[in-house]
Short mmCIF file of C-alpha atoms in Angstrom, two decimals:
data_model
loop_
_atom_site.label_atom_id
_atom_site.label_comp_id
_atom_site.label_asym_id
_atom_site.label_seq_id
_atom_site.Cartn_x
_atom_site.Cartn_y
_atom_site.Cartn_z
CA UNK A 11 -103.20 -19.81 44.64
CA UNK A 12 -101.77 -16.49 45.78
CA UNK A 13 -98.22 -15.45 44.91
CA UNK A 14 -95.56 -15.36 47.61
CA UNK A 15 -94.10 -12.00 48.57
CA UNK A 16 -91.67 -10.91 45.91
CA UNK A 17 -93.08 -13.20 43.21
CA UNK A 18 -94.26 -11.47 40.03
CA UNK A 19 -98.06 -11.27 39.75
CA UNK A 20 -99.80 -13.74 37.46
CA UNK A 21 -99.80 -12.22 33.96
CA UNK A 22 -103.33 -13.45 33.24
CA UNK A 23 -104.66 -11.74 36.36
CA UNK A 24 -102.88 -8.50 35.42
CA UNK A 25 -104.30 -8.59 31.89
CA UNK A 26 -107.82 -9.21 33.18
CA UNK A 27 -107.48 -6.34 35.65
CA UNK A 28 -106.35 -4.06 32.82
CA UNK A 29 -109.28 -5.20 30.68
CA UNK A 30 -111.68 -4.45 33.55
CA UNK A 31 -110.32 -0.89 33.66
CA UNK A 32 -112.66 -0.25 30.73
CA UNK A 33 -115.51 -0.67 33.24
CA UNK A 34 -114.13 2.08 35.49
CA UNK A 35 -117.51 3.75 35.99
CA UNK A 36 -119.07 0.46 37.12
CA UNK A 37 -116.47 -1.35 39.19
CA UNK A 38 -114.42 0.34 41.95
CA UNK A 39 -110.66 -0.17 41.56
CA UNK A 40 -110.28 -2.62 44.46
CA UNK A 41 -113.28 -4.58 43.16
CA UNK A 42 -111.70 -4.89 39.72
CA UNK A 43 -108.55 -6.43 41.17
CA UNK A 44 -110.61 -8.87 43.24
CA UNK A 45 -112.74 -9.93 40.27
CA UNK A 46 -109.65 -10.34 38.08
CA UNK A 47 -108.57 -13.14 40.43
CA UNK A 48 -111.91 -14.94 40.05
CA UNK A 49 -113.01 -14.36 36.48
CA UNK A 50 -111.75 -16.06 33.34
CA UNK A 51 -110.69 -14.25 30.17
CA UNK A 52 -114.03 -15.19 28.58
CA UNK A 53 -115.89 -13.78 31.60
CA UNK A 54 -114.15 -10.43 31.23
CA UNK A 55 -114.80 -10.38 27.49
CA UNK A 56 -118.50 -11.00 28.13
CA UNK A 57 -118.75 -8.15 30.65
CA UNK A 58 -116.99 -5.73 28.32
CA UNK A 59 -119.32 -6.75 25.49
CA UNK A 60 -122.34 -6.11 27.71
CA UNK A 61 -120.97 -2.66 28.58
CA UNK A 62 -120.63 -1.81 24.88
CA UNK A 63 -124.20 -2.95 24.29
CA UNK A 64 -125.36 -0.24 26.68
CA UNK A 65 -126.63 -2.38 29.54
CA UNK A 66 -127.39 -0.26 32.62
CA UNK A 67 -124.57 0.34 35.10
CA UNK A 68 -126.50 -1.19 37.99
CA UNK A 69 -127.35 -4.28 35.96
CA UNK A 70 -123.77 -4.69 34.79
CA UNK A 71 -122.45 -4.20 38.32
CA UNK A 72 -124.84 -6.88 39.61
CA UNK A 73 -123.89 -9.27 36.80
CA UNK A 74 -120.19 -8.80 37.50
CA UNK A 75 -120.69 -9.38 41.22
CA UNK A 76 -122.84 -12.48 40.66
CA UNK A 77 -120.40 -13.85 38.10
CA UNK A 78 -117.52 -13.44 40.54
CA UNK A 79 -119.47 -15.28 43.22
CA UNK A 80 -120.48 -18.09 40.84
CA UNK A 81 -116.89 -18.60 39.66
CA UNK A 82 -115.64 -18.68 43.27
CA UNK A 83 -118.37 -21.15 44.25
CA UNK A 84 -117.63 -23.40 41.29
CA UNK A 85 -113.91 -23.51 42.11
CA UNK A 86 -114.66 -24.29 45.77
CA UNK A 87 -117.38 -26.87 45.03
CA UNK A 88 -115.93 -28.63 41.96
CA UNK A 89 -112.31 -27.55 41.71
CA UNK A 90 -112.97 -26.11 38.23
CA UNK A 91 -114.16 -22.82 36.71
CA UNK A 92 -117.79 -22.54 35.63
CA UNK A 93 -118.56 -24.63 32.55
CA UNK A 94 -120.54 -22.93 29.78
CA UNK A 95 -123.29 -23.93 29.43
CA UNK A 96 -123.67 -25.35 32.91
CA UNK A 97 -125.06 -28.89 33.12
CA UNK A 98 -128.39 -29.30 34.86
CA UNK A 99 -126.77 -31.23 37.72
CA UNK A 100 -124.50 -28.28 38.54
CA UNK A 101 -127.46 -25.89 38.67
CA UNK A 102 -129.25 -28.21 41.09
CA UNK A 103 -126.07 -28.50 43.17
CA UNK A 104 -125.96 -24.70 43.41
CA UNK A 105 -129.53 -24.65 44.72
CA UNK A 106 -128.79 -27.45 47.22
CA UNK A 107 -125.72 -25.58 48.53
CA UNK A 108 -127.61 -22.34 49.10
CA UNK A 109 -131.18 -23.29 50.06
CA UNK A 110 -131.51 -25.91 52.77
CA UNK A 111 -133.32 -26.80 55.98
CA UNK A 112 -131.55 -25.42 59.10
CA UNK A 113 -133.31 -27.97 61.33
CA UNK A 114 -132.01 -30.88 59.29
CA UNK A 115 -128.52 -29.37 59.25
CA UNK A 116 -128.39 -29.75 63.04
CA UNK A 117 -128.50 -33.55 62.71
CA UNK A 118 -126.93 -33.95 59.25
CA UNK A 119 -123.79 -31.88 58.67
CA UNK A 120 -123.66 -33.05 55.04
CA UNK A 121 -126.94 -31.24 54.38
CA UNK A 122 -126.60 -27.88 52.61
CA UNK A 123 -123.30 -26.25 51.70
CA UNK A 124 -120.26 -28.44 52.54
CA UNK A 125 -118.03 -26.99 55.23
CA UNK A 126 -114.95 -26.75 53.01
CA UNK A 127 -116.90 -24.81 50.38
CA UNK A 128 -118.26 -22.43 53.01
CA UNK A 129 -114.79 -21.86 54.46
CA UNK A 130 -113.33 -21.09 51.02
CA UNK A 131 -116.03 -18.54 50.28
CA UNK A 132 -115.75 -16.94 53.72
CA UNK A 133 -111.99 -16.53 53.33
CA UNK A 134 -112.68 -14.50 50.18
CA UNK A 135 -115.28 -12.40 51.95
CA UNK A 136 -118.04 -13.78 49.74
CA UNK A 137 -120.04 -15.60 52.42
CA UNK A 138 -121.11 -13.84 55.60
CA UNK A 139 -123.85 -16.03 57.02
CA UNK A 140 -123.86 -19.61 58.25
CA UNK A 141 -127.51 -20.04 57.31
CA UNK A 142 -129.21 -20.62 53.97
CA UNK A 143 -129.31 -17.78 51.48
CA UNK A 144 -132.38 -15.67 50.85
CA UNK A 145 -134.43 -17.23 48.03
CA UNK A 146 -134.42 -13.90 46.20
CA UNK A 147 -130.60 -13.89 46.18
CA UNK A 148 -130.45 -17.44 44.81
CA UNK A 149 -132.99 -16.65 42.12
CA UNK A 150 -131.13 -13.47 41.16
CA UNK A 151 -127.83 -15.31 40.78
CA UNK A 152 -129.47 -18.03 38.71
CA UNK A 153 -131.02 -15.30 36.56
CA UNK A 154 -127.62 -13.66 36.11
CA UNK A 155 -126.13 -17.06 35.24
CA UNK A 156 -128.87 -17.55 32.64
CA UNK A 157 -128.37 -14.06 31.17
CA UNK A 158 -124.61 -14.54 30.85
CA UNK A 159 -125.17 -17.93 29.23
CA UNK A 160 -127.44 -16.36 26.60
CA UNK A 161 -124.97 -13.56 25.92
CA UNK A 162 -122.36 -16.21 25.12
CA UNK A 163 -124.69 -17.55 22.44
CA UNK A 164 -125.44 -20.72 24.42
CA UNK A 165 -128.60 -22.38 25.72
CA UNK A 166 -128.84 -23.30 29.37
CA UNK A 167 -131.11 -25.62 31.36
CA UNK A 168 -132.47 -22.93 33.64
CA UNK A 169 -136.10 -23.77 32.80
CA UNK A 170 -135.65 -27.51 33.32
CA UNK A 171 -138.56 -28.97 35.35
CA UNK A 172 -136.14 -30.70 37.74
CA UNK A 173 -134.40 -27.41 38.53
CA UNK A 174 -137.67 -25.53 39.02
CA UNK A 175 -138.94 -28.31 41.28
CA UNK A 176 -135.69 -28.27 43.28
CA UNK A 177 -135.97 -24.50 43.78
CA UNK A 178 -139.59 -24.73 44.91
CA UNK A 179 -138.86 -27.50 47.42
CA UNK A 180 -135.66 -25.83 48.67
CA UNK A 181 -137.40 -22.49 49.22
CA UNK A 182 -140.08 -24.23 51.27
CA UNK A 183 -137.46 -26.07 53.36
CA UNK A 184 -135.31 -23.00 53.98
CA UNK A 185 -138.26 -20.71 54.71
CA UNK A 186 -137.15 -17.48 56.31
CA UNK A 187 -138.96 -14.17 56.78
CA UNK A 188 -138.26 -11.60 54.10
CA UNK A 189 -136.21 -8.73 55.45
CA UNK A 190 -136.38 -5.16 54.25
CA UNK A 191 -133.40 -3.43 52.71
CA UNK A 192 -133.56 -0.88 55.51
CA UNK A 193 -134.99 -1.78 58.89
CA UNK A 194 -135.88 1.86 59.60
CA UNK A 195 -137.83 4.09 57.24
CA UNK A 196 -136.31 7.58 57.16
CA UNK A 197 -139.52 9.57 57.53
CA UNK A 198 -139.77 13.37 57.73
CA UNK A 199 -139.09 13.52 61.48
CA UNK A 200 -135.93 11.43 61.12
CA UNK A 201 -134.85 13.48 58.10
CA UNK A 202 -135.11 16.66 60.21
CA UNK A 203 -132.83 15.04 62.81
CA UNK A 204 -130.31 14.10 60.12
CA UNK A 205 -130.35 17.63 58.67
CA UNK A 206 -129.61 19.09 62.10
CA UNK A 207 -126.53 16.86 62.22
CA UNK A 208 -125.16 18.63 59.13
CA UNK A 209 -126.32 22.17 59.89
CA UNK A 210 -122.79 23.64 59.72
CA UNK A 211 -121.45 25.99 57.06
CA UNK A 212 -118.63 23.79 55.78
CA UNK A 213 -118.79 22.65 52.17
CA UNK A 214 -119.32 19.05 53.28
CA UNK A 215 -122.29 20.11 55.43
CA UNK A 216 -123.95 21.90 52.54
CA UNK A 217 -123.36 18.93 50.24
CA UNK A 218 -124.85 16.47 52.71
CA UNK A 219 -127.92 18.65 53.30
CA UNK A 220 -128.49 18.94 49.55
CA UNK A 221 -127.97 15.20 49.11
CA UNK A 222 -130.39 14.19 51.87
CA UNK A 223 -133.10 16.65 50.84
CA UNK A 224 -132.79 15.75 47.16
CA UNK A 225 -132.84 11.99 47.77
CA UNK A 226 -135.92 12.21 49.98
CA UNK A 227 -137.97 14.95 48.31
CA UNK A 228 -137.47 13.60 44.77
CA UNK A 229 -139.41 10.49 45.72
CA UNK A 230 -136.82 8.56 47.68
CA UNK A 231 -134.26 8.18 44.90
CA UNK A 232 -132.05 5.12 44.94
CA UNK A 233 -128.47 5.71 46.10
CA UNK A 234 -127.17 4.78 42.63
CA UNK A 235 -129.37 7.48 41.08
CA UNK A 236 -128.19 10.05 43.62
CA UNK A 237 -124.55 9.12 43.00
CA UNK A 238 -124.72 9.53 39.23
CA UNK A 239 -126.94 12.63 39.18
CA UNK A 240 -125.50 15.23 36.80
CA UNK A 241 -126.08 18.95 36.49
CA UNK A 242 -127.33 18.39 32.94
CA UNK A 243 -130.32 16.49 34.37
CA UNK A 244 -131.54 19.55 36.32
CA UNK A 245 -133.88 22.06 34.71
CA UNK A 246 -135.47 25.18 36.17
CA UNK A 247 -139.26 25.19 36.03
CA UNK A 248 -141.78 27.99 36.58
CA UNK A 249 -142.47 28.68 40.28
CA UNK A 250 -145.47 26.84 41.68
CA UNK A 251 -148.05 27.96 44.30
CA UNK A 252 -147.70 26.83 47.90
CA UNK A 253 -151.35 25.79 47.84
CA UNK A 254 -152.13 23.83 44.64
CA UNK A 255 -155.80 24.79 45.05
CA UNK A 256 -154.99 28.51 45.19
CA UNK A 257 -152.98 29.66 42.15
CA UNK A 258 -152.60 33.10 43.73
CA UNK A 259 -150.85 31.81 46.87
CA UNK A 260 -147.14 32.40 47.49
CA UNK A 261 -144.87 30.90 44.83
CA UNK A 262 -142.15 28.33 45.47
CA UNK A 263 -139.08 27.57 43.31
CA UNK A 264 -139.36 24.40 41.23
CA UNK A 265 -136.70 22.20 39.64
CA UNK A 266 -137.16 19.08 37.53
CA UNK A 267 -134.79 16.10 37.58
CA UNK A 268 -134.77 14.18 34.30
CA UNK A 269 -133.95 10.63 35.29
CA UNK A 270 -132.67 8.95 32.13
CA UNK A 271 -131.93 5.26 32.71
CA UNK A 272 -132.90 3.92 36.13
CA UNK A 273 -134.03 0.58 37.50
CA UNK A 274 -137.56 1.26 36.21
CA UNK A 275 -136.99 3.72 33.33
CA UNK A 276 -135.02 3.59 30.08
CA UNK A 277 -132.46 6.11 28.87
CA UNK A 278 -134.65 7.26 25.98
CA UNK A 279 -137.68 8.04 28.13
CA UNK A 280 -138.34 11.54 29.45
CA UNK A 281 -139.27 10.47 32.96
CA UNK A 282 -138.77 13.23 35.49
CA UNK A 283 -139.52 14.11 39.10
CA UNK A 284 -139.82 17.50 40.78
CA UNK A 285 -138.12 19.33 43.60
CA UNK A 286 -140.14 22.17 45.12
CA UNK A 287 -139.28 24.71 47.80
CA UNK A 288 -136.50 24.16 50.32
CA UNK A 289 -134.79 21.26 48.47
CA UNK A 290 -134.45 23.53 45.40
CA UNK A 291 -132.88 26.35 47.40
CA UNK A 292 -130.46 23.98 49.13
CA UNK A 293 -129.50 22.33 45.83
CA UNK A 294 -128.80 25.70 44.19
CA UNK A 295 -126.78 26.88 47.18
CA UNK A 296 -124.65 23.73 46.92
CA UNK A 297 -124.08 24.06 43.18
CA UNK A 298 -123.19 27.74 43.48
CA UNK A 299 -120.79 27.35 46.38
CA UNK A 300 -119.13 24.26 44.87
CA UNK A 301 -118.90 25.97 41.48
CA UNK A 302 -120.60 23.05 39.72
CA UNK A 303 -122.12 23.93 36.34
CA UNK A 304 -121.73 20.56 34.62
CA UNK A 305 -120.94 16.95 35.42
CA UNK A 306 -121.55 15.15 38.69
CA UNK A 307 -123.72 16.99 41.20
CA UNK A 308 -122.57 15.16 44.34
CA UNK A 309 -118.80 14.77 44.59
CA UNK A 310 -116.22 13.76 47.12
CA UNK A 311 -114.68 16.32 49.49
CA UNK A 312 -111.21 15.63 50.88
CA UNK A 313 -110.14 16.05 54.50
CA UNK A 314 -109.05 19.62 53.84
CA UNK A 315 -112.47 20.58 52.48
CA UNK A 316 -111.47 20.60 48.82
CA UNK A 317 -113.97 19.47 46.20
CA UNK A 318 -112.94 16.41 44.20
CA UNK A 319 -113.78 16.05 40.49
CA UNK A 320 -115.17 12.52 40.69
CA UNK A 321 -118.75 11.67 41.60
CA UNK A 322 -119.63 9.92 44.83
CA UNK A 323 -120.12 6.17 44.60
CA UNK A 324 -123.42 4.58 45.68
CA UNK A 325 -121.53 3.16 48.67
CA UNK A 326 -120.39 6.66 49.63
CA UNK A 327 -124.00 7.89 49.57
CA UNK A 328 -124.89 5.17 52.05
CA UNK A 329 -121.90 5.99 54.26
CA UNK A 330 -122.83 9.70 54.33
CA UNK A 331 -126.28 8.78 55.61
CA UNK A 332 -124.84 6.48 58.27
CA UNK A 333 -122.25 9.04 59.35
CA UNK A 334 -124.91 11.71 59.81
CA UNK A 335 -127.15 9.21 61.60
CA UNK A 336 -124.31 8.45 64.04
CA UNK A 337 -123.74 12.17 64.63
CA UNK A 338 -127.46 12.53 65.37
CA UNK A 339 -127.37 9.70 67.91
CA UNK A 340 -129.42 7.32 65.76
CA UNK A 341 -128.79 3.58 65.46
CA UNK A 342 -126.78 3.18 62.25
CA UNK A 343 -127.58 -0.55 62.14
CA UNK A 344 -131.22 0.31 61.45
CA UNK A 345 -130.67 2.99 58.82
CA UNK A 346 -129.42 2.72 55.25
CA UNK A 347 -129.87 4.70 52.03
CA UNK A 348 -132.89 2.61 51.07
CA UNK A 349 -134.56 3.98 54.20
CA UNK A 350 -134.97 7.29 52.36
CA UNK A 351 -137.02 5.52 49.68
CA UNK A 352 -139.09 3.63 52.22
CA UNK A 353 -139.45 6.77 54.31
CA UNK A 354 -140.76 8.85 51.44
CA UNK A 355 -143.62 6.44 50.72
CA UNK A 356 -144.33 5.93 54.41
CA UNK A 357 -144.55 9.70 54.89
CA UNK A 358 -146.88 10.18 51.92
CA UNK A 359 -149.14 7.46 53.36
CA UNK A 360 -149.19 9.17 56.76
CA UNK A 361 -150.22 12.45 55.13
CA UNK A 362 -153.00 10.86 53.13
CA UNK A 363 -151.42 11.49 49.73
CA UNK A 364 -152.92 9.13 47.11
CA UNK A 365 -150.69 6.19 46.20
CA UNK A 366 -150.79 6.96 42.47
CA UNK A 367 -149.58 10.51 43.10
CA UNK A 368 -146.76 9.27 45.33
CA UNK A 369 -145.70 6.71 42.71
CA UNK A 370 -145.37 9.46 40.08
CA UNK A 371 -142.65 10.95 42.26
CA UNK A 372 -141.04 7.73 43.51
CA UNK A 373 -141.25 6.14 40.02
CA UNK A 374 -142.25 2.77 41.50
CA UNK A 375 -143.54 0.57 38.69
CA UNK A 376 -145.19 -2.02 40.92
CA UNK A 377 -148.31 -0.97 42.83
CA UNK A 378 -148.02 -4.02 45.08
CA UNK A 379 -144.47 -3.09 46.11
CA UNK A 380 -145.25 0.57 46.74
CA UNK A 381 -148.48 -0.22 48.57
CA UNK A 382 -146.62 -2.27 51.21
CA UNK A 383 -145.44 0.97 52.80
CA UNK A 384 -148.98 2.37 52.66
CA UNK A 385 -150.42 -0.77 54.24
CA UNK A 386 -147.90 -0.64 57.10
CA UNK A 387 -148.62 3.04 57.80
CA UNK A 388 -152.39 2.53 57.67
CA UNK A 389 -152.21 -0.42 60.07
CA UNK A 390 -150.18 1.57 62.59
CA UNK A 391 -152.57 4.52 62.41
CA UNK A 392 -155.77 2.50 62.22
CA UNK A 393 -158.11 1.17 64.90
CA UNK A 394 -157.92 -2.59 64.21
CA UNK A 395 -154.94 -3.17 66.52
CA UNK A 396 -156.29 -0.81 69.22
CA UNK A 397 -159.22 -2.86 70.56
CA UNK A 398 -157.45 -3.30 73.90
CA UNK A 399 -155.01 -0.56 74.88
#
């Protein structure tokens, strides 16, 4: 229940919001206030404990988001906060509410998520679609639920045969094509168009050029990795020849980016990727003009063109890409930050660069995932679909 205007805020909510301040680097301020309304004191204590244990920022952010959704769903569906551990029946109810048959829903309104539950979640901005959820989303939230249960020292029923059977049947009934994170791969030609849209000499133009070139040329880095990139991760390397087969050819500047903890690497590994040529020059121009010698590489710039001390958020990286896409006359609905990652692999496939070599730069761990972009490019360039043209 929300307080009326003039009423003092609920003390428990205020205390939880203050406790979540410790997760400042993970949760944006407005998100902390929102989660404080949904989470219990034990939920907040669990998240803070996970942060102290050194769990990755992206993982913690996803856990916090999933936990907020699960608590909101439980309140809407049962009238009570999540029980710990959750009974098997509640887990199956969660699956039934999120994975269902759209055809059956047309004749049976009781099938799937009840209307009152859907309305409650929509009012909180937690539910955007009237259809069933993507199976991957449901599995991820169940996985988060399981992880949080274990971190509380409890045993859940997430491997129960009845739950696994319910998931399998529900996925089959709610079958929907898997969508890509970005509908448009930002390949080299599109990148050139985006760079022209920020070809000015303002500080913000230089930052955006450096950001776009770095994100693409370093293997299609994830927006979270771009946002938290620090000057301490950059190291000058010896210049390299333009032609790898001719060591006496013209030399190009080279810079290594030491990744630390990412989605596929751990903090104690020495995984790195390279920037060579133009991206290096643009990066160094940005650092010099912005006066950045330590800390965050990509930072906010206010409306008056002044550099801000705080790093960009992953969301801001995505918005920069969309803003430049709009300025270039591109469809912003088709382009997102993940398009840089997809575009890098698509471009390497087009140029005949071996998949293993491309994966060294993109740091994809799964060959099957990375090869999807290669397969798509090869099919478009191949002869099999050109029998009748």
